[in-house]
PDB file of C-alpha atoms in Angstrom:
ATOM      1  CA  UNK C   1       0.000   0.000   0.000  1.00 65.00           C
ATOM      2  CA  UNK C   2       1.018   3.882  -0.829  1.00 75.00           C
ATOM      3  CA  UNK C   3       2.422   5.182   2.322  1.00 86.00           C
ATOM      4  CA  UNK C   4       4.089   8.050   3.458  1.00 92.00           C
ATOM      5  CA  UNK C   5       5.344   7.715   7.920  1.00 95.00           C
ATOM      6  CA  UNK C   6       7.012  10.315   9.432  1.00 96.00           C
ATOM      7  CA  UNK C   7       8.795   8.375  12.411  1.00 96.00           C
ATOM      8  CA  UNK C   8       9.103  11.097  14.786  1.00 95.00           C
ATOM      9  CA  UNK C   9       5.805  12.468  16.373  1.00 94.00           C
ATOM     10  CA  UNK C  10       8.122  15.211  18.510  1.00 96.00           C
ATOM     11  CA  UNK C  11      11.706  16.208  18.418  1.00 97.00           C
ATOM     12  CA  UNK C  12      13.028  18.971  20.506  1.00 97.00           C
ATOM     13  CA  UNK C  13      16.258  20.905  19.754  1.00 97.00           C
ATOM     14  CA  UNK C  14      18.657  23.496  21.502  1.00 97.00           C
ATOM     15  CA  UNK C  15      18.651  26.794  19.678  1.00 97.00           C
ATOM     16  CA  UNK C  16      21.557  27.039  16.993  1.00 97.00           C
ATOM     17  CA  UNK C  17      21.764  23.275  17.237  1.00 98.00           C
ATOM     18  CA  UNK C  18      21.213  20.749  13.697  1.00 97.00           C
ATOM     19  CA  UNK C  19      18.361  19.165  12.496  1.00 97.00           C
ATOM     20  CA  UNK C  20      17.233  16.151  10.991  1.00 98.00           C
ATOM     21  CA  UNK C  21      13.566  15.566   9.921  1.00 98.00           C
ATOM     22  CA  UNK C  22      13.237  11.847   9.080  1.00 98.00           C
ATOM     23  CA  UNK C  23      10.488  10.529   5.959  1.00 97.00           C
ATOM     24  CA  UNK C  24      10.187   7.235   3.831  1.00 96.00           C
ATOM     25  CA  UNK C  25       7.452   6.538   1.293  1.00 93.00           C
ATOM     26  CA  UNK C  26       6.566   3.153  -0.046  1.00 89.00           C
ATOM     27  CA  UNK C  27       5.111   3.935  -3.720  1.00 81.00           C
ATOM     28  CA  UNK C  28       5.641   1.721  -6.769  1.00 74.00           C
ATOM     29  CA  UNK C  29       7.575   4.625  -8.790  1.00 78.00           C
ATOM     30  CA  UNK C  30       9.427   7.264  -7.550  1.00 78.00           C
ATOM     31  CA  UNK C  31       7.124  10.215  -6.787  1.00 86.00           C
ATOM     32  CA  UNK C  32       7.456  13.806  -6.386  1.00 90.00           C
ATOM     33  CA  UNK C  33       8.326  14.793  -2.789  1.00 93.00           C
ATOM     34  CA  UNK C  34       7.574  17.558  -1.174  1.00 94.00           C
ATOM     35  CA  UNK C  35       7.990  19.207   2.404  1.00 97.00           C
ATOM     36  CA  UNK C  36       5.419  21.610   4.199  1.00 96.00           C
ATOM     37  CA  UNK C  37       5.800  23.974   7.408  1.00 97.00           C
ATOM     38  CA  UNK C  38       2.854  25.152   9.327  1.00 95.00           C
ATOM     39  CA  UNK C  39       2.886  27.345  12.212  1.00 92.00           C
ATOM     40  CA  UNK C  40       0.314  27.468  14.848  1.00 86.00           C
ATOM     41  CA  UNK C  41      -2.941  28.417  13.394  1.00 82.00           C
ATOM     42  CA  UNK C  42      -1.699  28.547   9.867  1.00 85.00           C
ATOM     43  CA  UNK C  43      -1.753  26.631   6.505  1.00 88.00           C
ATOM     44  CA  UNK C  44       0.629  25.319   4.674  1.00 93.00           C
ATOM     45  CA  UNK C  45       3.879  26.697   3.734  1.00 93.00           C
ATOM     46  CA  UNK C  46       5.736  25.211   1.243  1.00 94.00           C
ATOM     47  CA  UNK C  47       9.165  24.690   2.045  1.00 96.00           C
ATOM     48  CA  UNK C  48      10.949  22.886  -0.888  1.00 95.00           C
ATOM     49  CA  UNK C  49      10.187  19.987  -3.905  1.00 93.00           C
ATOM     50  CA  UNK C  50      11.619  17.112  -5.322  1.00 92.00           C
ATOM     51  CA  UNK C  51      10.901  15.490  -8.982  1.00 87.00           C
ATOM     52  CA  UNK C  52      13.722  14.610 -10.831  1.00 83.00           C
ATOM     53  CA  UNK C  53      17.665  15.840 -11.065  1.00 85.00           C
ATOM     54  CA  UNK C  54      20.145  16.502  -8.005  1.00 87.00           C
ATOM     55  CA  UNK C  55      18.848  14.237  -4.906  1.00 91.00           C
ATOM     56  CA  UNK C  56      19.945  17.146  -2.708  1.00 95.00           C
ATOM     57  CA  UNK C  57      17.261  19.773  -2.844  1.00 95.00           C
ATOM     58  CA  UNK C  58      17.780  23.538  -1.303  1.00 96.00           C
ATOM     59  CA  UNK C  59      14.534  25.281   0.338  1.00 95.00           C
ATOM     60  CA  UNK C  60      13.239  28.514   2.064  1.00 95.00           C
ATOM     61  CA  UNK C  61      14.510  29.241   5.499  1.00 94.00           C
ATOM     62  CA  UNK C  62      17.888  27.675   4.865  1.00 96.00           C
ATOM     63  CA  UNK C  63      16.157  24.489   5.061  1.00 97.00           C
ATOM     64  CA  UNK C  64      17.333  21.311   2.403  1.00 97.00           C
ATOM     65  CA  UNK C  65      16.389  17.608   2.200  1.00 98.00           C
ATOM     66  CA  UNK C  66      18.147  14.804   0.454  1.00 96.00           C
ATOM     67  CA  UNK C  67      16.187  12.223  -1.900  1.00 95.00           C
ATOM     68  CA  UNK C  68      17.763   8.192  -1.392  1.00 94.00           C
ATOM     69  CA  UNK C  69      15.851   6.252  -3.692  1.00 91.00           C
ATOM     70  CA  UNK C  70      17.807   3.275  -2.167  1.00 91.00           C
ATOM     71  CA  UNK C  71      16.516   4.413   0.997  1.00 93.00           C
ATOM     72  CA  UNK C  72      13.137   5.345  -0.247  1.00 93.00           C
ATOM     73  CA  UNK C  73      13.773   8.469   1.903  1.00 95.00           C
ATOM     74  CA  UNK C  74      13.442  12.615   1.967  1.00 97.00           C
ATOM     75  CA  UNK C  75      14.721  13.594   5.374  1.00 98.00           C
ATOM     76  CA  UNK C  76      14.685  17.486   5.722  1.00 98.00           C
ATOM     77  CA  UNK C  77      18.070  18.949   7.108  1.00 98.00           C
ATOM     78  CA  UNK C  78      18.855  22.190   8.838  1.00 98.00           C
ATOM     79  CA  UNK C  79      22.668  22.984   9.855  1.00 97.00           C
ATOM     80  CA  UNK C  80      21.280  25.669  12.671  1.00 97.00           C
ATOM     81  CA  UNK C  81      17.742  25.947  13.607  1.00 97.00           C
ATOM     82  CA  UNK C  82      16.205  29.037  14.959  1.00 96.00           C
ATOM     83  CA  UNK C  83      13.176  29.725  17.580  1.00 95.00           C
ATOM     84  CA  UNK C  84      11.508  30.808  14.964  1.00 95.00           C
ATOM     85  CA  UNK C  85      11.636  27.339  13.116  1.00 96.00           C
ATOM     86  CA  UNK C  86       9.315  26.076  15.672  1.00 97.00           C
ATOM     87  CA  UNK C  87       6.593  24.240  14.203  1.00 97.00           C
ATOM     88  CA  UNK C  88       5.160  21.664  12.752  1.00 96.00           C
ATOM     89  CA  UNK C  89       6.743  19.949   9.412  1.00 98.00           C
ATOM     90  CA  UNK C  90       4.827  17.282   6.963  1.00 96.00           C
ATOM     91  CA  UNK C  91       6.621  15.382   4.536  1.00 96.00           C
ATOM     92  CA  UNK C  92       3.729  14.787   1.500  1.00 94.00           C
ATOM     93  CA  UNK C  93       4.269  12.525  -1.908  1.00 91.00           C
ATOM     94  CA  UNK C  94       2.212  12.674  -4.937  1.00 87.00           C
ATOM     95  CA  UNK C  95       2.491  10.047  -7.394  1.00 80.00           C
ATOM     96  CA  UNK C  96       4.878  11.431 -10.346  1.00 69.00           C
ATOM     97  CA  UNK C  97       1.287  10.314 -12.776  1.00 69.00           C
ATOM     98  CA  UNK C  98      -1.566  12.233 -10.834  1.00 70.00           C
ATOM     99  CA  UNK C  99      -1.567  15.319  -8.333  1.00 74.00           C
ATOM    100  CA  UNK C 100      -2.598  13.189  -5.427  1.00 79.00           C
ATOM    101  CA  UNK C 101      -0.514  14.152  -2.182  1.00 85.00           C
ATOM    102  CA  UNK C 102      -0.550  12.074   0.579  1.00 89.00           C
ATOM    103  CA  UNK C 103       0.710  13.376   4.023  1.00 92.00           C
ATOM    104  CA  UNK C 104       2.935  12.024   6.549  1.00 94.00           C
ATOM    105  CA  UNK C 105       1.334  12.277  10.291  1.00 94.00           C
ATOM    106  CA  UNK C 106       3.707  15.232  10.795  1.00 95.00           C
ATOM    107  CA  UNK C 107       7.005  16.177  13.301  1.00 97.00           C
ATOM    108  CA  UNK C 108       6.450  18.878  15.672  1.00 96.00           C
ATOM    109  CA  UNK C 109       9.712  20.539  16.421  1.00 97.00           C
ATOM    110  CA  UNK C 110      10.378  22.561  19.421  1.00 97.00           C
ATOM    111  CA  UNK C 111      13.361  24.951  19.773  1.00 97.00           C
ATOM    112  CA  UNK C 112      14.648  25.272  23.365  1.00 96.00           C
ATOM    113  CA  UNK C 113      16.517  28.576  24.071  1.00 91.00           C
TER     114      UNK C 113
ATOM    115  CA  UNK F   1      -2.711  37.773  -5.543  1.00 64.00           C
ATOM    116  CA  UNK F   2      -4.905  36.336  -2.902  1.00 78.00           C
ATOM    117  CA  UNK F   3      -4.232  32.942  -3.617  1.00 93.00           C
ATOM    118  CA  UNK F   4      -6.516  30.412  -2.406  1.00 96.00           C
ATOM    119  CA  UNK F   5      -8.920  31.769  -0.183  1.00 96.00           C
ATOM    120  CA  UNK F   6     -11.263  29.668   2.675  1.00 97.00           C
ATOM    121  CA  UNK F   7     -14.319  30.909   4.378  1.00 96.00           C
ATOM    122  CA  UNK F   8     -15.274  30.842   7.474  1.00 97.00           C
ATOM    123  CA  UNK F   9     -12.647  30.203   9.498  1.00 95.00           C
ATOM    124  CA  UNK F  10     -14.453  28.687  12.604  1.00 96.00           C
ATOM    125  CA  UNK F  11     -17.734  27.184  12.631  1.00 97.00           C
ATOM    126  CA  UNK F  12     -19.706  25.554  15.120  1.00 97.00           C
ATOM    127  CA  UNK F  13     -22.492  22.980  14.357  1.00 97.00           C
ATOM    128  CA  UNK F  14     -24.917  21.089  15.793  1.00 97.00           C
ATOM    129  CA  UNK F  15     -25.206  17.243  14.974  1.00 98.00           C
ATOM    130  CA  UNK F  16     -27.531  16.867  11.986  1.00 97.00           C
ATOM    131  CA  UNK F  17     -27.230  20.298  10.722  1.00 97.00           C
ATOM    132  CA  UNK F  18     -25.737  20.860   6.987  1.00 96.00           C
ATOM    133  CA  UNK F  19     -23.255  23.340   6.233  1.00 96.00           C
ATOM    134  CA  UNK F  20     -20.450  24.473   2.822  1.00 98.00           C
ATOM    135  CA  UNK F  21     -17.010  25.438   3.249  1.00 98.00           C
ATOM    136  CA  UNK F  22     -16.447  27.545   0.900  1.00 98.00           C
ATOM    137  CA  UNK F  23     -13.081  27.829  -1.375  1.00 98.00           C
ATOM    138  CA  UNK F  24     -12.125  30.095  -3.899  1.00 98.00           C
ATOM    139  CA  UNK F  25      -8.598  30.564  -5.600  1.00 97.00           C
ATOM    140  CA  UNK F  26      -8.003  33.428  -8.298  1.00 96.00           C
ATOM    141  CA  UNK F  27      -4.141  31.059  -9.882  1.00 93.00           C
ATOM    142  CA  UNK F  28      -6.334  29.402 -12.571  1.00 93.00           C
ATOM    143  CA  UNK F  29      -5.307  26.535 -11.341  1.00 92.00           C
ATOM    144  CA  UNK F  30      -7.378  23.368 -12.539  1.00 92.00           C
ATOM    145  CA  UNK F  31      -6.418  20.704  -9.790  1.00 92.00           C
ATOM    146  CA  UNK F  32      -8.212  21.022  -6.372  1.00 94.00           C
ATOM    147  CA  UNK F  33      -8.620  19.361  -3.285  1.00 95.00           C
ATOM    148  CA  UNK F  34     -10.301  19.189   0.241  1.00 97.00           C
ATOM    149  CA  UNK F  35      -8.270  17.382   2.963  1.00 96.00           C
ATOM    150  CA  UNK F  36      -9.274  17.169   6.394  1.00 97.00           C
ATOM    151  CA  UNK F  37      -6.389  17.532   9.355  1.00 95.00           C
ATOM    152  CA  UNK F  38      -6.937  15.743  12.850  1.00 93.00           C
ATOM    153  CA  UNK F  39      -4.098  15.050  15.668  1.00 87.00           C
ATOM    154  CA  UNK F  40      -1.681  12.257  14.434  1.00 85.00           C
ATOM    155  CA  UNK F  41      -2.882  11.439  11.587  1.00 87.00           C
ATOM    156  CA  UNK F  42      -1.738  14.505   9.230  1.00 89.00           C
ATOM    157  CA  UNK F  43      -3.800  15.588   6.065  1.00 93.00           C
ATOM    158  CA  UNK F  44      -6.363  13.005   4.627  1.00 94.00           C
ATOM    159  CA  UNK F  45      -7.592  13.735   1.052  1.00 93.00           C
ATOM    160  CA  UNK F  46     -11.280  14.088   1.186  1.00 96.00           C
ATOM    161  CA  UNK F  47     -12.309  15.035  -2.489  1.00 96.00           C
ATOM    162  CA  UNK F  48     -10.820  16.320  -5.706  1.00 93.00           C
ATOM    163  CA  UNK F  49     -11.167  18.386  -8.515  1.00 94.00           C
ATOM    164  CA  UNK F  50      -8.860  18.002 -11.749  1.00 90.00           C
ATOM    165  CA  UNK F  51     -11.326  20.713 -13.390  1.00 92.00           C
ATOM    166  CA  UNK F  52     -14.476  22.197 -13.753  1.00 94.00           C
ATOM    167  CA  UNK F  53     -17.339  19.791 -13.928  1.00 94.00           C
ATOM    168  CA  UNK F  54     -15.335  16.963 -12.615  1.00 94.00           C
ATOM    169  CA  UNK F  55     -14.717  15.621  -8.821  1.00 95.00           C
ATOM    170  CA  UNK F  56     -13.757  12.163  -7.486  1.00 93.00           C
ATOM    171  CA  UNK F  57     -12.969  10.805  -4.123  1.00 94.00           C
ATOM    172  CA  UNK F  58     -10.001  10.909  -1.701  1.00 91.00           C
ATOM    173  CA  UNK F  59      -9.265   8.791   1.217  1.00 90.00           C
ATOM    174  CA  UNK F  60     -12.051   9.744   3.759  1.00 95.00           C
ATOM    175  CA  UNK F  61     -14.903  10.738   0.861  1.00 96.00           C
ATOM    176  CA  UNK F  62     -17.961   9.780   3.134  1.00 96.00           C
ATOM    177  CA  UNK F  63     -19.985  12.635   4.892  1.00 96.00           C
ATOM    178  CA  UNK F  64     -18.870  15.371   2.236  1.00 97.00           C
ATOM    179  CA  UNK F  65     -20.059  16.156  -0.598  1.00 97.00           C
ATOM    180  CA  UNK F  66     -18.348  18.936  -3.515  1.00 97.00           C
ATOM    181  CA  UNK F  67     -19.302  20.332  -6.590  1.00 96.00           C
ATOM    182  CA  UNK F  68     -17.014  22.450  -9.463  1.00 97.00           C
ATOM    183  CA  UNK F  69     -19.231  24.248 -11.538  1.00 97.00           C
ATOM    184  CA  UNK F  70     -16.548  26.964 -11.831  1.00 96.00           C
ATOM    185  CA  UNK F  71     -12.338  27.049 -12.265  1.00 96.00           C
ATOM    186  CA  UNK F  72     -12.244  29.198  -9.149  1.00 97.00           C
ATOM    187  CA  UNK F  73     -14.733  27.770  -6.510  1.00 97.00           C
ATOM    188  CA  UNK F  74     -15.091  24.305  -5.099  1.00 98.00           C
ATOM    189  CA  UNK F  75     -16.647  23.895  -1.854  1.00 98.00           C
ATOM    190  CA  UNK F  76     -17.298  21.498   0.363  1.00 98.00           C
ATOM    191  CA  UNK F  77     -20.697  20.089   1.709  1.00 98.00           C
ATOM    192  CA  UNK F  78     -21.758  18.525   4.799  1.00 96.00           C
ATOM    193  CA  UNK F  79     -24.733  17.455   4.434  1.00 92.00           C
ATOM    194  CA  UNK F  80     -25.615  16.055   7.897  1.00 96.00           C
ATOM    195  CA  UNK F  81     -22.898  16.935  10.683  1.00 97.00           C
ATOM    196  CA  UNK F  82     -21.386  14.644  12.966  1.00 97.00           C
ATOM    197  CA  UNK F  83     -19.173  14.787  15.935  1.00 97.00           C
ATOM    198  CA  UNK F  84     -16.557  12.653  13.795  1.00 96.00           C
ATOM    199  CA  UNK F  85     -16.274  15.250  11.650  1.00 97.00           C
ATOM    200  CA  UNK F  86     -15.124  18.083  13.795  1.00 97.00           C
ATOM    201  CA  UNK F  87     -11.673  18.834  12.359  1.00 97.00           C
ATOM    202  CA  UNK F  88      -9.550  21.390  10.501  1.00 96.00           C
ATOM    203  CA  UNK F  89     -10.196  21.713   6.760  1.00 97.00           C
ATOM    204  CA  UNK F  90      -8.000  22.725   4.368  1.00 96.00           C
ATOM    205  CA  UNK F  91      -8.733  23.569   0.617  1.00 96.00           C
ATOM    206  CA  UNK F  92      -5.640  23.433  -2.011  1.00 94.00           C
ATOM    207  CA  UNK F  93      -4.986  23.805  -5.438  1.00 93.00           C
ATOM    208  CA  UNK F  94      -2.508  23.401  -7.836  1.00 90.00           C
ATOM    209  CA  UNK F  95      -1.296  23.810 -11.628  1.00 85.00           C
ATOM    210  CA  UNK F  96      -2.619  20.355 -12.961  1.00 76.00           C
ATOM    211  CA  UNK F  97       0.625  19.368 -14.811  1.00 72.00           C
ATOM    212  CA  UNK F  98       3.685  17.391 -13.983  1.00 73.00           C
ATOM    213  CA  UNK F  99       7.248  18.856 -13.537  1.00 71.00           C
ATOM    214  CA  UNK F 100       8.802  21.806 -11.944  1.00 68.00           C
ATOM    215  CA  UNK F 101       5.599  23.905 -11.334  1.00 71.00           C
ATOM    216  CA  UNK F 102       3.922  21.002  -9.090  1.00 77.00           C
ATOM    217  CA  UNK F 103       3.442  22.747  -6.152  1.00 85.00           C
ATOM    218  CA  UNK F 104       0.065  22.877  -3.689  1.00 89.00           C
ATOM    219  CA  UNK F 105      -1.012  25.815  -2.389  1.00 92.00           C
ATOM    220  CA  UNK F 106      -3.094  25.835   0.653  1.00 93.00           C
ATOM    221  CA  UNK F 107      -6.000  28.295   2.361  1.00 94.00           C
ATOM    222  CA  UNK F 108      -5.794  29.041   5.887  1.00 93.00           C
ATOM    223  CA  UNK F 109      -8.265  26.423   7.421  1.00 94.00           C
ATOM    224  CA  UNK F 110     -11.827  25.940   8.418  1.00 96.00           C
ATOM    225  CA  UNK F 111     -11.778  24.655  11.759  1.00 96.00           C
ATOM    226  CA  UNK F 112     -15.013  22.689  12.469  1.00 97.00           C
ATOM    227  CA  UNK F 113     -16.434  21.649  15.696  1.00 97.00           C
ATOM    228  CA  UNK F 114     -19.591  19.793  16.023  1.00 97.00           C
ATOM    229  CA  UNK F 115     -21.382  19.524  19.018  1.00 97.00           C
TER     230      UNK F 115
END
């Protein structure tokens, strides 16, 4: 079955320290990836894409993620978080045939000062 | 550009009463979609749109009806409300090709209670 699982319900990091946002999809053919931001009481916020060319994908916010098709994997990287990064982050996939997206359960990320 | 625009924003209901969420976007976009967002479980595809005249079913389809008798609106119907269905809706759309431009763009939320 088409999945998409974020592992991590809640990760907590130290301002200025790394971080690592893990997501694996099980689909047939390599889809387009895609990760989302949304602050409290907000939509959606796009914060970079994947479909085809260089597995290592630059965003908004100085945010990047790394395709591993061996891995079946996107995880979202960011070398120094800030408070204001706090928020919650969904990995999504859409088929690379249709424009269904299917969403991970999400990470919430809090930034300790 | 206002980009894709929900109304209201909160809503309460009673059980058995029938409401629309109501979505407009002004991208000409021709792909659209109603998802519904509840604790743990992320965004579950309710409906679709891949232009006007023409809707099919997500994941979680029962309870809601749409309609897309325009490019720009497609709401959302509930025809008989339900305390299952208290949730946060969000409407999206999105260019309706493949390739660099695939992007969704999402409204601010509905959030629903029913009592």
């Amino acid at each position: 079955a088409q999945s998409v699982t974020q592992p991590d319900i809640h990760i907590t990091v130290s301002e200025g320290a790394s971080l690592e946002l893990r997501c694996n999809y099980s689909y047939g053919a390599t889809p387009y990836l895609f990760w989302y931001v949304q602050s409290p009481g907000q939509g959606l916020q796009l914060l970079l894409k994947y479909f085809s060319g260089d597995t290592l994908v630059q965003g908004i916010k100085g945010f990047e993620a790394e395709f591993k098709r061996s891995q079946s994997s996107f995880n979202l990287r960011k070398p120094s978080v800030h408070w204001s990064d706090a928020a919650e982050y969904f990995c999504a996939v859409s088929p690379y045939n249709n424009n269904d997206m299917r969403f991970g359960a999400g990470t919430r990320l809090t930034v300790k000062p | 550009n206002a980009g894709v625009t929900q109304t209201p924003k909160f809503q309460v209901l009673k059980t058995g009463q029938s409401m629309t969420l109501q979505c407009a976007q002004d991208m000409n976009h021709e792909y659209m979609s109603w998802y519904r967002q509840d604790p743990g479980m992320g965004l579950r595809l309710i409906h679709y749109s891949v232009g006007a005249g023409i809707t099919d079913q997500g994941e979680v389809p029962n309870g809601y009806n749409v309609s897309r008798s325009t490019t720009e609106d497609f709401p959302l119907r509930l025809l008989s409300a339900a305390p299952s269905q208290t949730s946060v809706y969000f409407c999206a759309s999105s260019y309706s090709g493949r390739g660099p431009r695939t992007e969704a763009f999402f409204g601010q939320g509905t959030r629903l209670t029913v009592v």
